[in-house]
C-alpha cells in the first residue's frame, strides 16, 4: 500500500506555502492525486518537490526545471538529454 501525503504534510516538511505547491501543479511539474478537492501526494511527488526546490535554490527558473524534468521523462532518452545539455 502506497503512503499518501496531504498538502499540509508537504508544506510542513518542505517549509513552503500551499500556493507554491499549487503553482508547481499548475506549471505541470507535479501531478498529485485528486480526491474531490483534496490533493494527495505520493512518494514520487515528494522526491520531485525536493528536486524542484533544489533547482530553485541553485537559481533555475520554473521553466528550466520543467525542461529538465521532461528531459528525463520523455524520449529520445540519453541522446535527447545529451543534446539538450550541449545546447545549454
PDB file of N, CA and C in Angstrom:
ATOM      1  N   UNK A   1       0.837  -1.175   0.000  1.00  0.00           N
ATOM      2  CA  UNK A   1       0.000   0.000   0.000  1.00  0.00           C
ATOM      3  C   UNK A   1       0.890   1.250   0.000  1.00  0.00           C
ATOM      4  N   UNK A   2       0.596   2.176  -0.884  1.00  0.00           N
ATOM      5  CA  UNK A   2       1.379   3.384  -1.036  1.00  0.00           C
ATOM      6  C   UNK A   2       0.926   4.442  -0.035  1.00  0.00           C
ATOM      7  N   UNK A   3       1.893   5.025   0.652  1.00  0.00           N
ATOM      8  CA  UNK A   3       1.570   6.091   1.593  1.00  0.00           C
ATOM      9  C   UNK A   3       1.301   7.371   0.818  1.00  0.00           C
ATOM     10  N   UNK A   4       0.229   8.061   1.195  1.00  0.00           N
ATOM     11  CA  UNK A   4      -0.119   9.337   0.582  1.00  0.00           C
ATOM     12  C   UNK A   4       0.042  10.443   1.607  1.00  0.00           C
ATOM     13  N   UNK A   5       0.423  11.611   1.128  1.00  0.00           N
ATOM     14  CA  UNK A   5       0.676  12.752   1.992  1.00  0.00           C
ATOM     15  C   UNK A   5      -0.281  13.883   1.626  1.00  0.00           C
ATOM     16  N   UNK A   6      -0.760  14.593   2.624  1.00  0.00           N
ATOM     17  CA  UNK A   6      -1.660  15.719   2.380  1.00  0.00           C
ATOM     18  C   UNK A   6      -0.842  16.957   2.016  1.00  0.00           C
ATOM     19  N   UNK A   7      -1.535  17.965   1.559  1.00  0.00           N
ATOM     20  CA  UNK A   7      -0.864  19.223   1.231  1.00  0.00           C
ATOM     21  C   UNK A   7      -0.251  19.832   2.495  1.00  0.00           C
ATOM     22  N   UNK A   8      -0.900  19.627   3.635  1.00  0.00           N
ATOM     23  CA  UNK A   8      -0.366  20.119   4.912  1.00  0.00           C
ATOM     24  C   UNK A   8       0.932  19.402   5.253  1.00  0.00           C
ATOM     25  N   UNK A   9       0.958  18.085   5.041  1.00  0.00           N
ATOM     26  CA  UNK A   9       2.192  17.322   5.283  1.00  0.00           C
ATOM     27  C   UNK A   9       3.348  17.879   4.447  1.00  0.00           C
ATOM     28  N   UNK A  10       3.048  18.166   3.193  1.00  0.00           N
ATOM     29  CA  UNK A  10       4.092  18.636   2.275  1.00  0.00           C
ATOM     30  C   UNK A  10       4.573  20.035   2.644  1.00  0.00           C
ATOM     31  N   UNK A  11       3.656  20.927   2.975  1.00  0.00           N
ATOM     32  CA  UNK A  11       4.068  22.295   3.312  1.00  0.00           C
ATOM     33  C   UNK A  11       4.909  22.310   4.576  1.00  0.00           C
ATOM     34  N   UNK A  12       4.569  21.471   5.519  1.00  0.00           N
ATOM     35  CA  UNK A  12       5.358  21.409   6.757  1.00  0.00           C
ATOM     36  C   UNK A  12       6.725  20.793   6.517  1.00  0.00           C
ATOM     37  N   UNK A  13       6.760  19.717   5.763  1.00  0.00           N
ATOM     38  CA  UNK A  13       8.031  19.031   5.514  1.00  0.00           C
ATOM     39  C   UNK A  13       9.024  19.915   4.769  1.00  0.00           C
ATOM     40  N   UNK A  14       8.534  20.636   3.760  1.00  0.00           N
ATOM     41  CA  UNK A  14       9.427  21.420   2.909  1.00  0.00           C
ATOM     42  C   UNK A  14       9.441  22.906   3.246  1.00  0.00           C
ATOM     43  N   UNK A  15       8.663  23.296   4.242  1.00  0.00           N
ATOM     44  CA  UNK A  15       8.590  24.694   4.673  1.00  0.00           C
ATOM     45  C   UNK A  15       8.277  25.624   3.497  1.00  0.00           C
ATOM     46  N   UNK A  16       7.214  25.260   2.769  1.00  0.00           N
ATOM     47  CA  UNK A  16       6.733  26.067   1.652  1.00  0.00           C
ATOM     48  C   UNK A  16       5.239  26.291   1.820  1.00  0.00           C
ATOM     49  N   UNK A  17       4.692  27.199   1.052  1.00  0.00           N
ATOM     50  CA  UNK A  17       3.270  27.510   1.161  1.00  0.00           C
ATOM     51  C   UNK A  17       2.438  26.593   0.263  1.00  0.00           C
ATOM     52  N   UNK A  18       1.156  26.543   0.556  1.00  0.00           N
ATOM     53  CA  UNK A  18       0.247  25.783  -0.312  1.00  0.00           C
ATOM     54  C   UNK A  18       0.207  26.421  -1.693  1.00  0.00           C
ATOM     55  N   UNK A  19       0.361  27.731  -1.735  1.00  0.00           N
ATOM     56  CA  UNK A  19       0.374  28.442  -3.015  1.00  0.00           C
ATOM     57  C   UNK A  19       1.533  27.959  -3.891  1.00  0.00           C
ATOM     58  N   UNK A  20       2.675  27.720  -3.281  1.00  0.00           N
ATOM     59  CA  UNK A  20       3.831  27.212  -4.018  1.00  0.00           C
ATOM     60  C   UNK A  20       3.535  25.847  -4.618  1.00  0.00           C
ATOM     61  N   UNK A  21       2.943  24.963  -3.823  1.00  0.00           N
ATOM     62  CA  UNK A  21       2.600  23.624  -4.335  1.00  0.00           C
ATOM     63  C   UNK A  21       1.586  23.720  -5.466  1.00  0.00           C
ATOM     64  N   UNK A  22       0.601  24.585  -5.311  1.00  0.00           N
ATOM     65  CA  UNK A  22      -0.394  24.750  -6.376  1.00  0.00           C
ATOM     66  C   UNK A  22       0.241  25.323  -7.640  1.00  0.00           C
ATOM     67  N   UNK A  23       1.205  26.225  -7.482  1.00  0.00           N
ATOM     68  CA  UNK A  23       1.920  26.771  -8.634  1.00  0.00           C
ATOM     69  C   UNK A  23       2.652  25.660  -9.376  1.00  0.00           C
ATOM     70  N   UNK A  24       3.375  24.818  -8.642  1.00  0.00           N
ATOM     71  CA  UNK A  24       4.093  23.720  -9.278  1.00  0.00           C
ATOM     72  C   UNK A  24       3.139  22.763  -9.988  1.00  0.00           C
ATOM     73  N   UNK A  25       1.969  22.580  -9.417  1.00  0.00           N
ATOM     74  CA  UNK A  25       0.953  21.749 -10.072  1.00  0.00           C
ATOM     75  C   UNK A  25       0.431  22.450 -11.331  1.00  0.00           C
ATOM     76  N   UNK A  26       0.126  23.731 -11.232  1.00  0.00           N
ATOM     77  CA  UNK A  26      -0.360  24.491 -12.392  1.00  0.00           C
ATOM     78  C   UNK A  26       0.660  24.525 -13.518  1.00  0.00           C
ATOM     79  N   UNK A  27       1.935  24.553 -13.149  1.00  0.00           N
ATOM     80  CA  UNK A  27       3.017  24.591 -14.137  1.00  0.00           C
ATOM     81  C   UNK A  27       3.313  23.205 -14.725  1.00  0.00           C
ATOM     82  N   UNK A  28       2.637  22.166 -14.226  1.00  0.00           N
ATOM     83  CA  UNK A  28       2.816  20.825 -14.750  1.00  0.00           C
ATOM     84  C   UNK A  28       4.034  20.097 -14.215  1.00  0.00           C
ATOM     85  N   UNK A  29       4.611  20.600 -13.124  1.00  0.00           N
ATOM     86  CA  UNK A  29       5.800  19.960 -12.568  1.00  0.00           C
ATOM     87  C   UNK A  29       5.446  18.757 -11.696  1.00  0.00           C
ATOM     88  N   UNK A  30       4.324  18.835 -10.995  1.00  0.00           N
ATOM     89  CA  UNK A  30       3.865  17.725 -10.162  1.00  0.00           C
ATOM     90  C   UNK A  30       2.413  17.427 -10.506  1.00  0.00           C
ATOM     91  N   UNK A  31       2.019  16.211 -10.219  1.00  0.00           N
ATOM     92  CA  UNK A  31       0.660  15.776 -10.540  1.00  0.00           C
ATOM     93  C   UNK A  31       0.094  14.965  -9.376  1.00  0.00           C
ATOM     94  N   UNK A  32      -0.321  15.649  -8.301  1.00  0.00           N
ATOM     95  CA  UNK A  32      -0.854  14.903  -7.161  1.00  0.00           C
ATOM     96  C   UNK A  32      -2.188  14.242  -7.512  1.00  0.00           C
ATOM     97  N   UNK A  33      -2.471  13.183  -6.805  1.00  0.00           N
ATOM     98  CA  UNK A  33      -3.759  12.510  -6.947  1.00  0.00           C
ATOM     99  C   UNK A  33      -4.827  13.435  -6.382  1.00  0.00           C
ATOM    100  N   UNK A  34      -5.991  13.447  -7.012  1.00  0.00           N
ATOM    101  CA  UNK A  34      -7.079  14.294  -6.522  1.00  0.00           C
ATOM    102  C   UNK A  34      -8.232  13.413  -6.068  1.00  0.00           C
ATOM    103  N   UNK A  35      -8.742  13.710  -4.903  1.00  0.00           N
ATOM    104  CA  UNK A  35      -9.960  13.085  -4.387  1.00  0.00           C
ATOM    105  C   UNK A  35     -10.881  14.222  -4.001  1.00  0.00           C
ATOM    106  N   UNK A  36     -11.793  14.538  -4.916  1.00  0.00           N
ATOM    107  CA  UNK A  36     -12.609  15.727  -4.710  1.00  0.00           C
ATOM    108  C   UNK A  36     -11.705  16.942  -4.824  1.00  0.00           C
ATOM    109  N   UNK A  37     -11.716  17.776  -3.790  1.00  0.00           N
ATOM    110  CA  UNK A  37     -10.855  18.963  -3.766  1.00  0.00           C
ATOM    111  C   UNK A  37      -9.537  18.711  -3.041  1.00  0.00           C
ATOM    112  N   UNK A  38      -9.356  17.502  -2.549  1.00  0.00           N
ATOM    113  CA  UNK A  38      -8.167  17.161  -1.767  1.00  0.00           C
ATOM    114  C   UNK A  38      -7.048  16.679  -2.673  1.00  0.00           C
ATOM    115  N   UNK A  39      -5.866  17.222  -2.453  1.00  0.00           N
ATOM    116  CA  UNK A  39      -4.669  16.777  -3.173  1.00  0.00           C
ATOM    117  C   UNK A  39      -3.928  15.783  -2.289  1.00  0.00           C
ATOM    118  N   UNK A  40      -3.544  14.665  -2.883  1.00  0.00           N
ATOM    119  CA  UNK A  40      -2.781  13.648  -2.169  1.00  0.00           C
ATOM    120  C   UNK A  40      -1.493  13.383  -2.937  1.00  0.00           C
ATOM    121  N   UNK A  41      -0.392  13.465  -2.225  1.00  0.00           N
ATOM    122  CA  UNK A  41       0.922  13.346  -2.832  1.00  0.00           C
ATOM    123  C   UNK A  41       1.532  11.987  -2.535  1.00  0.00           C
ATOM    124  N   UNK A  42       2.162  11.390  -3.566  1.00  0.00           N
ATOM    125  CA  UNK A  42       2.843  10.112  -3.441  1.00  0.00           C
ATOM    126  C   UNK A  42       4.313  10.358  -3.099  1.00  0.00           C
ATOM    127  N   UNK A  43       5.017   9.294  -2.795  1.00  0.00           N
ATOM    128  CA  UNK A  43       6.451   9.381  -2.500  1.00  0.00           C
ATOM    129  C   UNK A  43       7.201   9.989  -3.679  1.00  0.00           C
ATOM    130  N   UNK A  44       6.807   9.635  -4.893  1.00  0.00           N
ATOM    131  CA  UNK A  44       7.460  10.191  -6.081  1.00  0.00           C
ATOM    132  C   UNK A  44       7.272  11.705  -6.146  1.00  0.00           C
ATOM    133  N   UNK A  45       6.094  12.190  -5.737  1.00  0.00           N
ATOM    134  CA  UNK A  45       5.851  13.635  -5.708  1.00  0.00           C
ATOM    135  C   UNK A  45       6.773  14.312  -4.693  1.00  0.00           C
ATOM    136  N   UNK A  46       6.960  13.684  -3.547  1.00  0.00           N
ATOM    137  CA  UNK A  46       7.849  14.233  -2.515  1.00  0.00           C
ATOM    138  C   UNK A  46       9.270  14.376  -3.067  1.00  0.00           C
ATOM    139  N   UNK A  47       9.726  13.334  -3.749  1.00  0.00           N
ATOM    140  CA  UNK A  47      11.071  13.363  -4.334  1.00  0.00           C
ATOM    141  C   UNK A  47      11.179  14.485  -5.368  1.00  0.00           C
ATOM    142  N   UNK A  48      10.167  14.601  -6.209  1.00  0.00           N
ATOM    143  CA  UNK A  48      10.170  15.614  -7.257  1.00  0.00           C
ATOM    144  C   UNK A  48      10.143  17.025  -6.660  1.00  0.00           C
ATOM    145  N   UNK A  49       9.366  17.238  -5.618  1.00  0.00           N
ATOM    146  CA  UNK A  49       9.319  18.552  -4.960  1.00  0.00           C
ATOM    147  C   UNK A  49      10.686  18.897  -4.378  1.00  0.00           C
ATOM    148  N   UNK A  50      11.339  17.920  -3.782  1.00  0.00           N
ATOM    149  CA  UNK A  50      12.684  18.162  -3.243  1.00  0.00           C
ATOM    150  C   UNK A  50      13.638  18.583  -4.362  1.00  0.00           C
ATOM    151  N   UNK A  51      13.538  17.946  -5.529  1.00  0.00           N
ATOM    152  CA  UNK A  51      14.399  18.286  -6.658  1.00  0.00           C
ATOM    153  C   UNK A  51      14.059  19.670  -7.216  1.00  0.00           C
ATOM    154  N   UNK A  52      12.776  19.988  -7.276  1.00  0.00           N
ATOM    155  CA  UNK A  52      12.345  21.308  -7.750  1.00  0.00           C
ATOM    156  C   UNK A  52      12.909  22.396  -6.838  1.00  0.00           C
ATOM    157  N   UNK A  53      12.773  22.195  -5.539  1.00  0.00           N
ATOM    158  CA  UNK A  53      13.261  23.189  -4.579  1.00  0.00           C
ATOM    159  C   UNK A  53      14.781  23.319  -4.641  1.00  0.00           C
ATOM    160  N   UNK A  54      15.466  22.232  -4.887  1.00  0.00           N
ATOM    161  CA  UNK A  54      16.923  22.284  -5.048  1.00  0.00           C
ATOM    162  C   UNK A  54      17.278  23.111  -6.278  1.00  0.00           C
ATOM    163  N   UNK A  55      16.561  22.880  -7.366  1.00  0.00           N
ATOM    164  CA  UNK A  55      16.792  23.656  -8.587  1.00  0.00           C
ATOM    165  C   UNK A  55      16.523  25.138  -8.382  1.00  0.00           C
ATOM    166  N   UNK A  56      15.474  25.465  -7.644  1.00  0.00           N
ATOM    167  CA  UNK A  56      15.153  26.871  -7.365  1.00  0.00           C
ATOM    168  C   UNK A  56      16.261  27.521  -6.526  1.00  0.00           C
ATOM    169  N   UNK A  57      16.779  26.788  -5.541  1.00  0.00           N
ATOM    170  CA  UNK A  57      17.864  27.335  -4.708  1.00  0.00           C
ATOM    171  C   UNK A  57      19.112  27.613  -5.539  1.00  0.00           C
ATOM    172  N   UNK A  58      19.359  26.777  -6.538  1.00  0.00           N
ATOM    173  CA  UNK A  58      20.522  26.960  -7.410  1.00  0.00           C
ATOM    174  C   UNK A  58      20.310  28.159  -8.324  1.00  0.00           C
ATOM    175  N   UNK A  59      19.040  28.474  -8.607  1.00  0.00           N
ATOM    176  CA  UNK A  59      18.760  29.626  -9.452  1.00  0.00           C
ATOM    177  C   UNK A  59      18.042  29.313 -10.746  1.00  0.00           C
ATOM    178  N   UNK A  60      17.636  28.066 -10.944  1.00  0.00           N
ATOM    179  CA  UNK A  60      16.883  27.717 -12.141  1.00  0.00           C
ATOM    180  C   UNK A  60      15.483  28.317 -12.076  1.00  0.00           C
ATOM    181  N   UNK A  61      14.952  28.694 -13.222  1.00  0.00           N
ATOM    182  CA  UNK A  61      13.570  29.149 -13.302  1.00  0.00           C
ATOM    183  C   UNK A  61      12.647  27.938 -13.332  1.00  0.00           C
ATOM    184  N   UNK A  62      11.365  28.181 -13.124  1.00  0.00           N
ATOM    185  CA  UNK A  62      10.387  27.096 -13.192  1.00  0.00           C
ATOM    186  C   UNK A  62      10.393  26.486 -14.589  1.00  0.00           C
ATOM    187  N   UNK A  63      10.512  27.311 -15.614  1.00  0.00           N
ATOM    188  CA  UNK A  63      10.539  26.810 -16.998  1.00  0.00           C
ATOM    189  C   UNK A  63      11.752  25.908 -17.229  1.00  0.00           C
ATOM    190  N   UNK A  64      12.903  26.294 -16.708  1.00  0.00           N
ATOM    191  CA  UNK A  64      14.109  25.471 -16.864  1.00  0.00           C
ATOM    192  C   UNK A  64      13.970  24.153 -16.115  1.00  0.00           C
ATOM    193  N   UNK A  65      13.384  24.198 -14.947  1.00  0.00           N
ATOM    194  CA  UNK A  65      13.160  22.971 -14.172  1.00  0.00           C
ATOM    195  C   UNK A  65      12.208  22.050 -14.917  1.00  0.00           C
ATOM    196  N   UNK A  66      11.144  22.610 -15.492  1.00  0.00           N
ATOM    197  CA  UNK A  66      10.192  21.807 -16.271  1.00  0.00           C
ATOM    198  C   UNK A  66      10.913  21.125 -17.425  1.00  0.00           C
ATOM    199  N   UNK A  67      11.789  21.858 -18.110  1.00  0.00           N
ATOM    200  CA  UNK A  67      12.530  21.299 -19.240  1.00  0.00           C
ATOM    201  C   UNK A  67      13.428  20.149 -18.787  1.00  0.00           C
ATOM    202  N   UNK A  68      14.084  20.306 -17.664  1.00  0.00           N
ATOM    203  CA  UNK A  68      14.958  19.260 -17.132  1.00  0.00           C
ATOM    204  C   UNK A  68      14.140  18.025 -16.760  1.00  0.00           C
ATOM    205  N   UNK A  69      13.016  18.228 -16.092  1.00  0.00           N
ATOM    206  CA  UNK A  69      12.155  17.104 -15.707  1.00  0.00           C
ATOM    207  C   UNK A  69      11.669  16.364 -16.944  1.00  0.00           C
ATOM    208  N   UNK A  70      11.219  17.112 -17.954  1.00  0.00           N
ATOM    209  CA  UNK A  70      10.726  16.480 -19.189  1.00  0.00           C
ATOM    210  C   UNK A  70      11.830  15.719 -19.902  1.00  0.00           C
ATOM    211  N   UNK A  71      13.046  16.236 -19.813  1.00  0.00           N
ATOM    212  CA  UNK A  71      14.170  15.592 -20.460  1.00  0.00           C
ATOM    213  C   UNK A  71      14.345  14.162 -19.947  1.00  0.00           C
ATOM    214  N   UNK A  72      14.090  13.946 -18.671  1.00  0.00           N
ATOM    215  CA  UNK A  72      14.269  12.620 -18.086  1.00  0.00           C
ATOM    216  C   UNK A  72      13.039  11.739 -18.234  1.00  0.00           C
ATOM    217  N   UNK A  73      11.888  12.328 -18.543  1.00  0.00           N
ATOM    218  CA  UNK A  73      10.656  11.550 -18.631  1.00  0.00           C
ATOM    219  C   UNK A  73      10.337  11.074 -20.036  1.00  0.00           C
ATOM    220  N   UNK A  74      10.776  11.789 -21.048  1.00  0.00           N
ATOM    221  CA  UNK A  74      10.341  11.512 -22.412  1.00  0.00           C
ATOM    222  C   UNK A  74      11.494  11.068 -23.297  1.00  0.00           C
ATOM    223  N   UNK A  75      11.151  10.378 -24.409  1.00  0.00           N
ATOM    224  CA  UNK A  75      12.157  10.046 -25.401  1.00  0.00           C
ATOM    225  C   UNK A  75      12.740  11.336 -25.964  1.00  0.00           C
ATOM    226  N   UNK A  76      13.866  11.347 -26.548  1.00  0.00           N
ATOM    227  CA  UNK A  76      14.644  10.219 -27.020  1.00  0.00           C
ATOM    228  C   UNK A  76      15.679   9.708 -26.028  1.00  0.00           C
ATOM    229  N   UNK A  77      15.436   9.810 -24.766  1.00  0.00           N
ATOM    230  CA  UNK A  77      16.326   9.225 -23.770  1.00  0.00           C
ATOM    231  C   UNK A  77      17.652   9.943 -23.664  1.00  0.00           C
ATOM    232  N   UNK A  78      18.712   9.155 -23.556  1.00  0.00           N
ATOM    233  CA  UNK A  78      20.041   9.721 -23.312  1.00  0.00           C
ATOM    234  C   UNK A  78      20.516  10.621 -24.448  1.00  0.00           C
ATOM    235  N   UNK A  79      20.148  10.295 -25.668  1.00  0.00           N
ATOM    236  CA  UNK A  79      20.561  11.123 -26.807  1.00  0.00           C
ATOM    237  C   UNK A  79      19.944  12.508 -26.681  1.00  0.00           C
ATOM    238  N   UNK A  80      18.653  12.552 -26.378  1.00  0.00           N
ATOM    239  CA  UNK A  80      17.973  13.830 -26.204  1.00  0.00           C
ATOM    240  C   UNK A  80      18.526  14.611 -25.023  1.00  0.00           C
ATOM    241  N   UNK A  81      18.837  13.914 -23.952  1.00  0.00           N
ATOM    242  CA  UNK A  81      19.410  14.568 -22.773  1.00  0.00           C
ATOM    243  C   UNK A  81      20.753  15.197 -23.117  1.00  0.00           C
ATOM    244  N   UNK A  82      21.590  14.447 -23.812  1.00  0.00           N
ATOM    245  CA  UNK A  82      22.909  14.957 -24.189  1.00  0.00           C
ATOM    246  C   UNK A  82      22.786  16.176 -25.107  1.00  0.00           C
ATOM    247  N   UNK A  83      21.869  16.122 -26.077  1.00  0.00           N
ATOM    248  CA  UNK A  83      21.680  17.262 -26.990  1.00  0.00           C
ATOM    249  C   UNK A  83      21.224  18.502 -26.224  1.00  0.00           C
ATOM    250  N   UNK A  84      20.307  18.323 -25.283  1.00  0.00           N
ATOM    251  CA  UNK A  84      19.833  19.467 -24.506  1.00  0.00           C
ATOM    252  C   UNK A  84      20.957  20.046 -23.657  1.00  0.00           C
ATOM    253  N   UNK A  85      21.736  19.187 -23.013  1.00  0.00           N
ATOM    254  CA  UNK A  85      22.839  19.671 -22.189  1.00  0.00           C
ATOM    255  C   UNK A  85      23.896  20.388 -23.025  1.00  0.00           C
ATOM    256  N   UNK A  86      24.153  19.892 -24.231  1.00  0.00           N
ATOM    257  CA  UNK A  86      25.116  20.536 -25.107  1.00  0.00           C
ATOM    258  C   UNK A  86      24.590  21.888 -25.575  1.00  0.00           C
ATOM    259  N   UNK A  87      23.290  21.981 -25.807  1.00  0.00           N
ATOM    260  CA  UNK A  87      22.663  23.223 -26.220  1.00  0.00           C
ATOM    261  C   UNK A  87      22.794  24.285 -25.124  1.00  0.00           C
ATOM    262  N   UNK A  88      22.670  23.870 -23.868  1.00  0.00           N
ATOM    263  CA  UNK A  88      22.764  24.780 -22.718  1.00  0.00           C
ATOM    264  C   UNK A  88      24.177  25.267 -22.561  1.00  0.00           C
TER     265      UNK A  88
END
